[in-house]
Amino acid sequence: MSTVLENRARHLNPFTGQVLAAILMLIPHHAQAWEFTPGLPCLLTHEEKGVAFALTYDPGLPLYVITITHPERWTDAPAFAMRFDGQMPIAIGTDRHEIDASGRSVTVRDSGFGNVLNGLQFNTTATASLGSQSVSVSLEGAAEPVAAFRACEVEAGA
């Protein structure tokens, strides 16, 4: 869970975000279900087998961010890809990804994530790949939290 909250910390001012991320790294990691957390930004998270998925959406920008944290360092490659297997299979890719300073997190930012959200909501497995490295997670229980994430809105004046 701490890796998920570290992603939210990146949206805070740099000092506060770094302090919060450092504190959260001390919390033991454990598996969790797909979870939607409303707020600014809205947050969709999942951890499984040491892999953490965190999606944020800031409707004020609008900007979607997905960060996938792996227990080992990612090796940089020209393209990042995601494949969703199940009843509505889809594969997507981009060359607009970033690896963080630790080498464990890869992040993609974009103003539209329709294919990613469809993949998460309507399939059974998600696989993220960077070069020869791939990590897969189950999408069991993801449909309802993804639907809530899609409906994310911030009240006027918030």
GROMACS .gro file of N, CA and C in nm:
model
  474
    1MET      N    1   0.081  -0.119   0.000
    1MET     CA    2   0.000   0.000   0.000
    1MET      C    3   0.085   0.125   0.000
    2SER      N    4   0.203   0.118   0.058
    2SER     CA    5   0.285   0.238   0.066
    2SER      C    6   0.326   0.287  -0.073
    3THR      N    7   0.353   0.200  -0.168
    3THR     CA    8   0.391   0.245  -0.301
    3THR      C    9   0.278   0.321  -0.366
    4VAL      N   10   0.156   0.280  -0.342
    4VAL     CA   11   0.039   0.346  -0.396
    4VAL      C   12   0.031   0.488  -0.343
    5LEU      N   13   0.050   0.504  -0.214
    5LEU     CA   14   0.043   0.636  -0.155
    5LEU      C   15   0.161   0.722  -0.195
    6GLU      N   16   0.274   0.660  -0.225
    6GLU     CA   17   0.389   0.736  -0.273
    6GLU      C   18   0.353   0.808  -0.401
    7ASN      N   19   0.273   0.743  -0.489
    7ASN     CA   20   0.233   0.806  -0.613
    7ASN      C   21   0.149   0.931  -0.585
    8ARG      N   22   0.057   0.923  -0.488
    8ARG     CA   23  -0.023   1.041  -0.454
    8ARG      C   24   0.068   1.151  -0.398
    9ALA      N   25   0.172   1.113  -0.325
    9ALA     CA   26   0.264   1.211  -0.267
    9ALA      C   27   0.334   1.292  -0.375
   10ARG      N   28   0.350   1.236  -0.494
   10ARG     CA   29   0.416   1.309  -0.603
   10ARG      C   30   0.337   1.431  -0.647
   11HIS      N   31   0.208   1.435  -0.614
   11HIS     CA   32   0.125   1.548  -0.653
   11HIS      C   33   0.128   1.660  -0.549
   12LEU      N   34   0.200   1.641  -0.439
   12LEU     CA   35   0.213   1.742  -0.335
   12LEU      C   36   0.334   1.830  -0.367
   13ASN      N   37   0.356   1.933  -0.286
   13ASN     CA   38   0.475   2.013  -0.309
   13ASN      C   39   0.597   1.922  -0.289
   14PRO      N   40   0.710   1.953  -0.353
   14PRO     CA   41   0.824   1.861  -0.352
   14PRO      C   42   0.870   1.818  -0.213
   15PHE      N   43   0.881   1.910  -0.118
   15PHE     CA   44   0.930   1.872   0.014
   15PHE      C   45   0.831   1.781   0.086
   16THR      N   46   0.704   1.824   0.091
   16THR     CA   47   0.602   1.743   0.158
   16THR      C   48   0.590   1.607   0.091
   17GLY      N   49   0.592   1.604  -0.042
   17GLY     CA   50   0.584   1.478  -0.114
   17GLY      C   51   0.699   1.384  -0.082
   18GLN      N   52   0.821   1.437  -0.073
   18GLN     CA   53   0.938   1.354  -0.043
   18GLN      C   54   0.930   1.299   0.100
   19VAL      N   55   0.888   1.381   0.194
   19VAL     CA   56   0.877   1.337   0.333
   19VAL      C   57   0.770   1.228   0.344
   20LEU      N   58   0.653   1.251   0.283
   20LEU     CA   59   0.546   1.151   0.288
   20LEU      C   60   0.590   1.021   0.220
   21ALA      N   61   0.654   1.030   0.105
   21ALA     CA   62   0.700   0.909   0.035
   21ALA      C   63   0.800   0.833   0.121
   22ALA      N   64   0.892   0.903   0.187
   22ALA     CA   65   0.991   0.836   0.272
   22ALA      C   66   0.925   0.765   0.390
   23ILE      N   67   0.828   0.829   0.452
   23ILE     CA   68   0.756   0.767   0.564
   23ILE      C   69   0.680   0.644   0.515
   24LEU      N   70   0.613   0.657   0.401
   24LEU     CA   71   0.532   0.547   0.351
   24LEU      C   72   0.616   0.427   0.310
   25MET      N   73   0.741   0.448   0.272
   25MET     CA   74   0.828   0.337   0.234
   25MET      C   75   0.856   0.247   0.355
   26LEU      N   76   0.839   0.299   0.475
   26LEU     CA   77   0.865   0.220   0.595
   26LEU      C   78   0.749   0.128   0.632
   27ILE      N   79   0.632   0.151   0.571
   27ILE     CA   80   0.515   0.069   0.600
   27ILE      C   81   0.529  -0.063   0.523
   28PRO      N   82   0.505  -0.177   0.587
   28PRO     CA   83   0.516  -0.305   0.517
   28PRO      C   84   0.418  -0.314   0.401
   29HIS      N   85   0.465  -0.376   0.291
   29HIS     CA   86   0.380  -0.396   0.175
   29HIS      C   87   0.293  -0.519   0.196
   30HIS      N   88   0.169  -0.513   0.150
   30HIS     CA   89   0.083  -0.630   0.153
   30HIS      C   90  -0.011  -0.624   0.034
   31ALA      N   91  -0.070  -0.737   0.001
   31ALA     CA   92  -0.161  -0.742  -0.112
   31ALA      C   93  -0.289  -0.668  -0.077
   32GLN      N   94  -0.350  -0.608  -0.177
   32GLN     CA   95  -0.478  -0.542  -0.156
   32GLN      C   96  -0.562  -0.558  -0.281
   33ALA      N   97  -0.690  -0.538  -0.266
   33ALA     CA   98  -0.782  -0.544  -0.379
   33ALA      C   99  -0.769  -0.415  -0.459
   34TRP      N  100  -0.827  -0.416  -0.578
   34TRP     CA  101  -0.837  -0.291  -0.653
   34TRP      C  102  -0.920  -0.194  -0.570
   35GLU      N  103  -0.872  -0.071  -0.557
   35GLU     CA  104  -0.937   0.024  -0.468
   35GLU      C  105  -0.942   0.163  -0.531
   36PHE      N  106  -1.058   0.226  -0.525
   36PHE     CA  107  -1.076   0.363  -0.572
   36PHE      C  108  -1.080   0.455  -0.452
   37THR      N  109  -1.006   0.565  -0.458
   37THR     CA  110  -1.007   0.666  -0.352
   37THR      C  111  -1.038   0.801  -0.417
   38PRO      N  112  -1.154   0.861  -0.385
   38PRO     CA  113  -1.185   0.992  -0.442
   38PRO      C  114  -1.096   1.099  -0.382
   39GLY      N  115  -1.084   1.209  -0.450
   39GLY     CA  116  -1.003   1.319  -0.400
   39GLY      C  117  -0.936   1.392  -0.514
   40LEU      N  118  -0.838   1.469  -0.483
   40LEU     CA  119  -0.763   1.541  -0.584
   40LEU      C  120  -0.617   1.505  -0.568
   41PRO      N  121  -0.559   1.422  -0.649
   41PRO     CA  122  -0.625   1.357  -0.762
   41PRO      C  123  -0.703   1.234  -0.717
   42CYS      N  124  -0.797   1.189  -0.803
   42CYS     CA  125  -0.865   1.062  -0.779
   42CYS      C  126  -0.762   0.952  -0.795
   43LEU      N  127  -0.778   0.842  -0.723
   43LEU     CA  128  -0.675   0.739  -0.719
   43LEU      C  129  -0.736   0.600  -0.734
   44LEU      N  130  -0.674   0.518  -0.819
   44LEU     CA  131  -0.710   0.378  -0.836
   44LEU      C  132  -0.583   0.298  -0.810
   45THR      N  133  -0.589   0.202  -0.718
   45THR     CA  134  -0.467   0.131  -0.679
   45THR      C  135  -0.488  -0.019  -0.671
   46HIS      N  136  -0.376  -0.089  -0.682
   46HIS     CA  137  -0.375  -0.235  -0.665
   46HIS      C  138  -0.231  -0.279  -0.640
   47GLU      N  139  -0.214  -0.372  -0.547
   47GLU     CA  140  -0.083  -0.434  -0.524
   47GLU      C  141  -0.099  -0.583  -0.525
   48GLU      N  142  -0.003  -0.649  -0.589
   48GLU     CA  143  -0.008  -0.795  -0.600
   48GLU      C  144   0.132  -0.846  -0.628
   49LYS      N  145   0.176  -0.944  -0.551
   49LYS     CA  146   0.306  -1.007  -0.573
   49LYS      C  147   0.420  -0.905  -0.586
   50GLY      N  148   0.415  -0.801  -0.503
   50GLY     CA  149   0.521  -0.702  -0.504
   50GLY      C  150   0.511  -0.598  -0.614
   51VAL      N  151   0.407  -0.605  -0.697
   51VAL     CA  152   0.387  -0.509  -0.806
   51VAL      C  153   0.272  -0.417  -0.766
   52ALA      N  154   0.293  -0.288  -0.778
   52ALA     CA  155   0.190  -0.190  -0.744
   52ALA      C  156   0.149  -0.110  -0.867
   53PHE      N  157   0.019  -0.105  -0.891
   53PHE     CA  158  -0.037  -0.021  -0.996
   53PHE      C  159  -0.104   0.097  -0.927
   54ALA      N  160  -0.079   0.218  -0.974
   54ALA     CA  161  -0.145   0.337  -0.922
   54ALA      C  162  -0.181   0.427  -1.039
   55LEU      N  163  -0.309   0.456  -1.052
   55LEU     CA  164  -0.357   0.549  -1.153
   55LEU      C  165  -0.412   0.670  -1.082
   56THR      N  166  -0.378   0.788  -1.129
   56THR     CA  167  -0.437   0.909  -1.075
   56THR      C  168  -0.503   0.985  -1.189
   57TYR      N  169  -0.602   1.064  -1.152
   57TYR     CA  170  -0.669   1.151  -1.249
   57TYR      C  171  -0.700   1.282  -1.181
   58ASP      N  172  -0.653   1.390  -1.243
   58ASP     CA  173  -0.683   1.524  -1.196
   58ASP      C  174  -0.774   1.588  -1.299
   59PRO      N  175  -0.906   1.592  -1.272
   59PRO     CA  176  -0.999   1.648  -1.370
   59PRO      C  177  -0.978   1.796  -1.397
   60GLY      N  178  -0.908   1.866  -1.309
   60GLY     CA  179  -0.882   2.008  -1.329
   60GLY      C  180  -0.781   2.035  -1.439
   61LEU      N  181  -0.697   1.937  -1.472
   61LEU     CA  182  -0.593   1.962  -1.573
   61LEU      C  183  -0.639   1.935  -1.717
   62PRO      N  184  -0.707   1.839  -1.760
   62PRO     CA  185  -0.722   1.703  -1.709
   62PRO      C  186  -0.595   1.621  -1.740
   63LEU      N  187  -0.556   1.536  -1.646
   63LEU     CA  188  -0.435   1.456  -1.664
   63LEU      C  189  -0.450   1.322  -1.593
   64TYR      N  190  -0.424   1.215  -1.668
   64TYR     CA  191  -0.418   1.080  -1.614
   64TYR      C  192  -0.271   1.042  -1.598
   65VAL      N  193  -0.240   0.969  -1.491
   65VAL     CA  194  -0.104   0.920  -1.467
   65VAL      C  195  -0.114   0.776  -1.421
   66ILE      N  196  -0.037   0.688  -1.482
   66ILE     CA  197  -0.027   0.551  -1.435
   66ILE      C  198   0.118   0.526  -1.396
   67THR      N  199   0.137   0.469  -1.278
   67THR     CA  200   0.270   0.433  -1.230
   67THR      C  201   0.267   0.287  -1.190
   68ILE      N  202   0.361   0.211  -1.242
   68ILE     CA  203   0.372   0.069  -1.209
   68ILE      C  204   0.507   0.050  -1.142
   69THR      N  205   0.500   0.005  -1.018
   69THR     CA  206   0.621  -0.014  -0.938
   69THR      C  207   0.649  -0.163  -0.927
   70HIS      N  208   0.771  -0.198  -0.956
   70HIS     CA  209   0.817  -0.337  -0.965
   70HIS      C  210   0.918  -0.359  -0.853
   71PRO      N  211   0.925  -0.479  -0.795
   71PRO     CA  212   1.022  -0.501  -0.686
   71PRO      C  213   1.167  -0.487  -0.733
   72GLU      N  214   1.191  -0.507  -0.861
   72GLU     CA  215   1.327  -0.494  -0.916
   72GLU      C  216   1.331  -0.373  -1.007
   73ARG      N  217   1.449  -0.331  -1.043
   73ARG     CA  218   1.465  -0.215  -1.131
   73ARG      C  219   1.415  -0.245  -1.272
   74TRP      N  220   1.344  -0.150  -1.330
   74TRP     CA  221   1.307  -0.159  -1.471
   74TRP      C  222   1.429  -0.125  -1.555
   75THR      N  223   1.446  -0.190  -1.665
   75THR     CA  224   1.551  -0.155  -1.761
   75THR      C  225   1.487  -0.067  -1.867
   76ASP      N  226   1.543   0.050  -1.891
   76ASP     CA  227   1.482   0.142  -1.986
   76ASP      C  228   1.481   0.081  -2.126
   77ALA      N  229   1.379   0.111  -2.200
   77ALA     CA  230   1.362   0.064  -2.337
   77ALA      C  231   1.288   0.172  -2.414
   78PRO      N  232   1.292   0.167  -2.546
   78PRO     CA  233   1.226   0.272  -2.625
   78PRO      C  234   1.074   0.277  -2.610
   79ALA      N  235   1.011   0.163  -2.576
   79ALA     CA  236   0.865   0.161  -2.570
   79ALA      C  237   0.816   0.088  -2.446
   80PHE      N  238   0.709   0.140  -2.389
   80PHE     CA  239   0.638   0.079  -2.279
   80PHE      C  240   0.505   0.028  -2.336
   81ALA      N  241   0.464  -0.092  -2.295
   81ALA     CA  242   0.340  -0.150  -2.348
   81ALA      C  243   0.257  -0.208  -2.235
   82MET      N  244   0.126  -0.210  -2.258
   82MET     CA  245   0.035  -0.279  -2.168
   82MET      C  246  -0.055  -0.367  -2.253
   83ARG      N  247  -0.079  -0.488  -2.202
   83ARG     CA  248  -0.168  -0.582  -2.268
   83ARG      C  249  -0.273  -0.625  -2.168
   84PHE      N  250  -0.396  -0.628  -2.212
   84PHE     CA  251  -0.507  -0.669  -2.129
   84PHE      C  252  -0.570  -0.792  -2.193
   85ASP      N  253  -0.577  -0.902  -2.117
   85ASP     CA  254  -0.632  -1.027  -2.168
   85ASP      C  255  -0.763  -1.057  -2.097
   86GLY      N  256  -0.859  -1.108  -2.174
   86GLY     CA  257  -0.990  -1.142  -2.120
   86GLY      C  258  -1.094  -1.128  -2.228
   87GLN      N  259  -1.214  -1.085  -2.190
   87GLN     CA  260  -1.324  -1.079  -2.285
   87GLN      C  261  -1.316  -0.960  -2.381
   88MET      N  262  -1.233  -0.860  -2.352
   88MET     CA  263  -1.216  -0.744  -2.440
   88MET      C  264  -1.067  -0.713  -2.453
   89PRO      N  265  -0.990  -0.807  -2.513
   89PRO     CA  266  -0.844  -0.790  -2.516
   89PRO      C  267  -0.801  -0.665  -2.594
   90ILE      N  268  -0.694  -0.605  -2.545
   90ILE     CA  269  -0.640  -0.486  -2.609
   90ILE      C  270  -0.491  -0.477  -2.574
   91ALA      N  271  -0.415  -0.422  -2.665
   91ALA     CA  272  -0.272  -0.396  -2.640
   91ALA      C  273  -0.245  -0.252  -2.678
   92ILE      N  274  -0.171  -0.181  -2.595
   92ILE     CA  275  -0.139  -0.041  -2.620
   92ILE      C  276   0.008  -0.018  -2.590
   93GLY      N  277   0.064   0.088  -2.646
   93GLY     CA  278   0.205   0.118  -2.621
   93GLY      C  279   0.233   0.266  -2.637
   94THR      N  280   0.346   0.308  -2.583
   94THR     CA  281   0.387   0.447  -2.592
   94THR      C  282   0.538   0.457  -2.576
   95ASP      N  283   0.593   0.564  -2.629
   95ASP     CA  284   0.734   0.594  -2.605
   95ASP      C  285   0.747   0.711  -2.507
   96ARG      N  286   0.634   0.753  -2.449
   96ARG     CA  287   0.632   0.866  -2.355
   96ARG      C  288   0.624   0.817  -2.212
   97HIS      N  289   0.719   0.738  -2.171
   97HIS     CA  290   0.724   0.685  -2.036
   97HIS      C  291   0.848   0.738  -1.966
   98GLU      N  292   0.846   0.735  -1.833
   98GLU     CA  293   0.960   0.779  -1.752
   98GLU      C  294   0.987   0.674  -1.645
   99ILE      N  295   1.112   0.652  -1.616
   99ILE     CA  296   1.150   0.566  -1.504
   99ILE      C  297   1.199   0.657  -1.393
  100ASP      N  298   1.153   0.634  -1.270
  100ASP     CA  299   1.192   0.722  -1.160
  100ASP      C  300   1.338   0.697  -1.119
  101ALA      N  301   1.388   0.777  -1.028
  101ALA     CA  302   1.529   0.771  -0.986
  101ALA      C  303   1.566   0.636  -0.924
  102SER      N  304   1.469   0.569  -0.859
  102SER     CA  305   1.498   0.439  -0.799
  102SER      C  306   1.508   0.329  -0.903
  103GLY      N  307   1.452   0.355  -1.022
  103GLY     CA  308   1.450   0.254  -1.127
  103GLY      C  309   1.339   0.153  -1.111
  104ARG      N  310   1.262   0.163  -1.003
  104ARG     CA  311   1.157   0.065  -0.975
  104ARG      C  312   1.020   0.104  -1.028
  105SER      N  313   1.000   0.230  -1.062
  105SER     CA  314   0.868   0.277  -1.107
  105SER      C  315   0.875   0.333  -1.247
  106VAL      N  316   0.781   0.292  -1.330
  106VAL     CA  317   0.766   0.348  -1.464
  106VAL      C  318   0.633   0.422  -1.467
  107THR      N  319   0.633   0.542  -1.525
  107THR     CA  320   0.515   0.629  -1.524
  107THR      C  321   0.485   0.677  -1.665
  108VAL      N  322   0.355   0.683  -1.695
  108VAL     CA  323   0.306   0.739  -1.821
  108VAL      C  324   0.199   0.842  -1.786
  109ARG      N  325   0.206   0.959  -1.850
  109ARG     CA  326   0.108   1.066  -1.830
  109ARG      C  327   0.041   1.095  -1.964
  110ASP      N  328  -0.091   1.119  -1.959
  110ASP     CA  329  -0.163   1.152  -2.082
  110ASP      C  330  -0.296   1.217  -2.046
  111SER      N  331  -0.355   1.287  -2.142
  111SER     CA  332  -0.484   1.351  -2.118
  111SER      C  333  -0.600   1.256  -2.142
  112GLY      N  334  -0.576   1.139  -2.197
  112GLY     CA  335  -0.681   1.041  -2.220
  112GLY      C  336  -0.633   0.900  -2.190
  113PHE      N  337  -0.712   0.824  -2.117
  113PHE     CA  338  -0.673   0.687  -2.079
  113PHE      C  339  -0.787   0.589  -2.108
  114GLY      N  340  -0.872   0.619  -2.205
  114GLY     CA  341  -0.987   0.534  -2.234
  114GLY      C  342  -0.951   0.389  -2.256
  115ASN      N  343  -0.847   0.362  -2.337
  115ASN     CA  344  -0.808   0.224  -2.363
  115ASN      C  345  -0.756   0.155  -2.237
  116VAL      N  346  -0.680   0.227  -2.155
  116VAL     CA  347  -0.630   0.169  -2.031
  116VAL      C  348  -0.748   0.135  -1.939
  117LEU      N  349  -0.842   0.227  -1.924
  117LEU     CA  350  -0.956   0.203  -1.836
  117LEU      C  351  -1.044   0.090  -1.889
  118ASN      N  352  -1.065   0.084  -2.022
  118ASN     CA  353  -1.140  -0.028  -2.079
  118ASN      C  354  -1.068  -0.160  -2.051
  119GLY      N  355  -0.937  -0.160  -2.069
  119GLY     CA  356  -0.860  -0.281  -2.045
  119GLY      C  357  -0.871  -0.327  -1.901
  120LEU      N  358  -0.862  -0.235  -1.808
  120LEU     CA  359  -0.870  -0.270  -1.665
  120LEU      C  360  -1.011  -0.316  -1.626
  121GLN      N  361  -1.112  -0.250  -1.681
  121GLN     CA  362  -1.250  -0.277  -1.638
  121GLN      C  363  -1.308  -0.404  -1.698
  122PHE      N  364  -1.269  -0.439  -1.820
  122PHE     CA  365  -1.339  -0.545  -1.892
  122PHE      C  366  -1.255  -0.669  -1.921
  123ASN      N  367  -1.145  -0.688  -1.851
  123ASN     CA  368  -1.058  -0.802  -1.875
  123ASN      C  369  -1.021  -0.872  -1.746
  124THR      N  370  -0.939  -0.975  -1.758
  124THR     CA  371  -0.904  -1.057  -1.641
  124THR      C  372  -0.759  -1.042  -1.598
  125THR      N  373  -0.670  -0.998  -1.690
  125THR     CA  374  -0.528  -0.984  -1.657
  125THR      C  375  -0.471  -0.861  -1.726
  126ALA      N  376  -0.385  -0.789  -1.656
  126ALA     CA  377  -0.311  -0.677  -1.715
  126ALA      C  378  -0.162  -0.711  -1.708
  127THR      N  379  -0.092  -0.688  -1.820
  127THR     CA  380   0.052  -0.712  -1.826
  127THR      C  381   0.119  -0.585  -1.875
  128ALA      N  382   0.215  -0.536  -1.797
  128ALA     CA  383   0.294  -0.418  -1.835
  128ALA      C  384   0.432  -0.468  -1.877
  129SER      N  385   0.482  -0.413  -1.989
  129SER     CA  386   0.611  -0.456  -2.042
  129SER      C  387   0.697  -0.337  -2.077
  130LEU      N  388   0.824  -0.350  -2.044
  130LEU     CA  389   0.924  -0.251  -2.080
  130LEU      C  390   1.046  -0.331  -2.125
  131GLY      N  391   1.075  -0.326  -2.254
  131GLY     CA  392   1.183  -0.409  -2.308
  131GLY      C  393   1.150  -0.555  -2.285
  132SER      N  394   1.243  -0.630  -2.228
  132SER     CA  395   1.222  -0.773  -2.205
  132SER      C  396   1.155  -0.802  -2.070
  133GLN      N  397   1.128  -0.700  -1.991
  133GLN     CA  398   1.065  -0.718  -1.859
  133GLN      C  399   0.914  -0.705  -1.869
  134SER      N  400   0.844  -0.795  -1.801
  134SER     CA  401   0.698  -0.790  -1.796
  134SER      C  402   0.650  -0.826  -1.656
  135VAL      N  403   0.543  -0.762  -1.614
  135VAL     CA  404   0.476  -0.797  -1.489
  135VAL      C  405   0.326  -0.805  -1.518
  136SER      N  406   0.261  -0.904  -1.457
  136SER     CA  407   0.117  -0.923  -1.476
  136SER      C  408   0.046  -0.920  -1.342
  137VAL      N  409  -0.077  -0.869  -1.344
  137VAL     CA  410  -0.162  -0.871  -1.226
  137VAL      C  411  -0.302  -0.912  -1.267
  138SER      N  412  -0.374  -0.966  -1.171
  138SER     CA  413  -0.513  -1.005  -1.191
  138SER      C  414  -0.601  -0.880  -1.190
  139LEU      N  415  -0.704  -0.884  -1.271
  139LEU     CA  416  -0.803  -0.775  -1.271
  139LEU      C  417  -0.931  -0.817  -1.201
  140GLU      N  418  -0.924  -0.928  -1.128
  140GLU     CA  419  -1.040  -0.972  -1.051
  140GLU      C  420  -1.078  -0.862  -0.951
  141GLY      N  421  -1.203  -0.824  -0.953
  141GLY     CA  422  -1.251  -0.720  -0.861
  141GLY      C  423  -1.221  -0.578  -0.905
  142ALA      N  424  -1.167  -0.559  -1.026
  142ALA     CA  425  -1.130  -0.425  -1.071
  142ALA      C  426  -1.247  -0.347  -1.131
  143ALA      N  427  -1.348  -0.415  -1.184
  143ALA     CA  428  -1.453  -0.348  -1.261
  143ALA      C  429  -1.522  -0.234  -1.185
  144GLU      N  430  -1.568  -0.258  -1.064
  144GLU     CA  431  -1.638  -0.153  -0.989
  144GLU      C  432  -1.548  -0.036  -0.952
  145PRO      N  433  -1.427  -0.061  -0.899
  145PRO     CA  434  -1.339   0.054  -0.870
  145PRO      C  435  -1.301   0.132  -0.996
  146VAL      N  436  -1.283   0.064  -1.110
  146VAL     CA  437  -1.251   0.135  -1.234
  146VAL      C  438  -1.370   0.220  -1.276
  147ALA      N  439  -1.491   0.167  -1.265
  147ALA     CA  440  -1.611   0.246  -1.298
  147ALA      C  441  -1.619   0.371  -1.210
  148ALA      N  442  -1.589   0.358  -1.082
  148ALA     CA  443  -1.590   0.474  -0.992
  148ALA      C  444  -1.482   0.573  -1.031
  149PHE      N  445  -1.364   0.522  -1.069
  149PHE     CA  446  -1.253   0.608  -1.113
  149PHE      C  447  -1.293   0.686  -1.238
  150ARG      N  448  -1.360   0.620  -1.332
  150ARG     CA  449  -1.406   0.686  -1.456
  150ARG      C  450  -1.498   0.803  -1.423
  151ALA      N  451  -1.578   0.788  -1.319
  151ALA     CA  452  -1.676   0.891  -1.283
  151ALA      C  453  -1.616   0.999  -1.195
  152CYS      N  454  -1.487   0.995  -1.172
  152CYS     CA  455  -1.418   1.089  -1.084
  152CYS      C  456  -1.445   1.234  -1.125
  153GLU      N  457  -1.492   1.310  -1.031
  153GLU     CA  458  -1.512   1.453  -1.053
  153GLU      C  459  -1.478   1.525  -0.923
  154VAL      N  460  -1.432   1.645  -0.936
  154VAL     CA  461  -1.404   1.726  -0.819
  154VAL      C  462  -1.512   1.832  -0.810
  155GLU      N  463  -1.569   1.847  -0.692
  155GLU     CA  464  -1.675   1.946  -0.673
  155GLU      C  465  -1.620   2.086  -0.700
  156ALA      N  466  -1.705   2.172  -0.752
  156ALA     CA  467  -1.666   2.310  -0.780
  156ALA      C  468  -1.612   2.374  -0.654
  157GLY      N  469  -1.500   2.441  -0.668
  157GLY     CA  470  -1.439   2.510  -0.555
  157GLY      C  471  -1.350   2.423  -0.470
  158ALA      N  472  -1.341   2.294  -0.503
  158ALA     CA  473  -1.258   2.202  -0.422
  158ALA      C  474  -1.113   2.216  -0.458
   0.00000   0.00000   0.00000
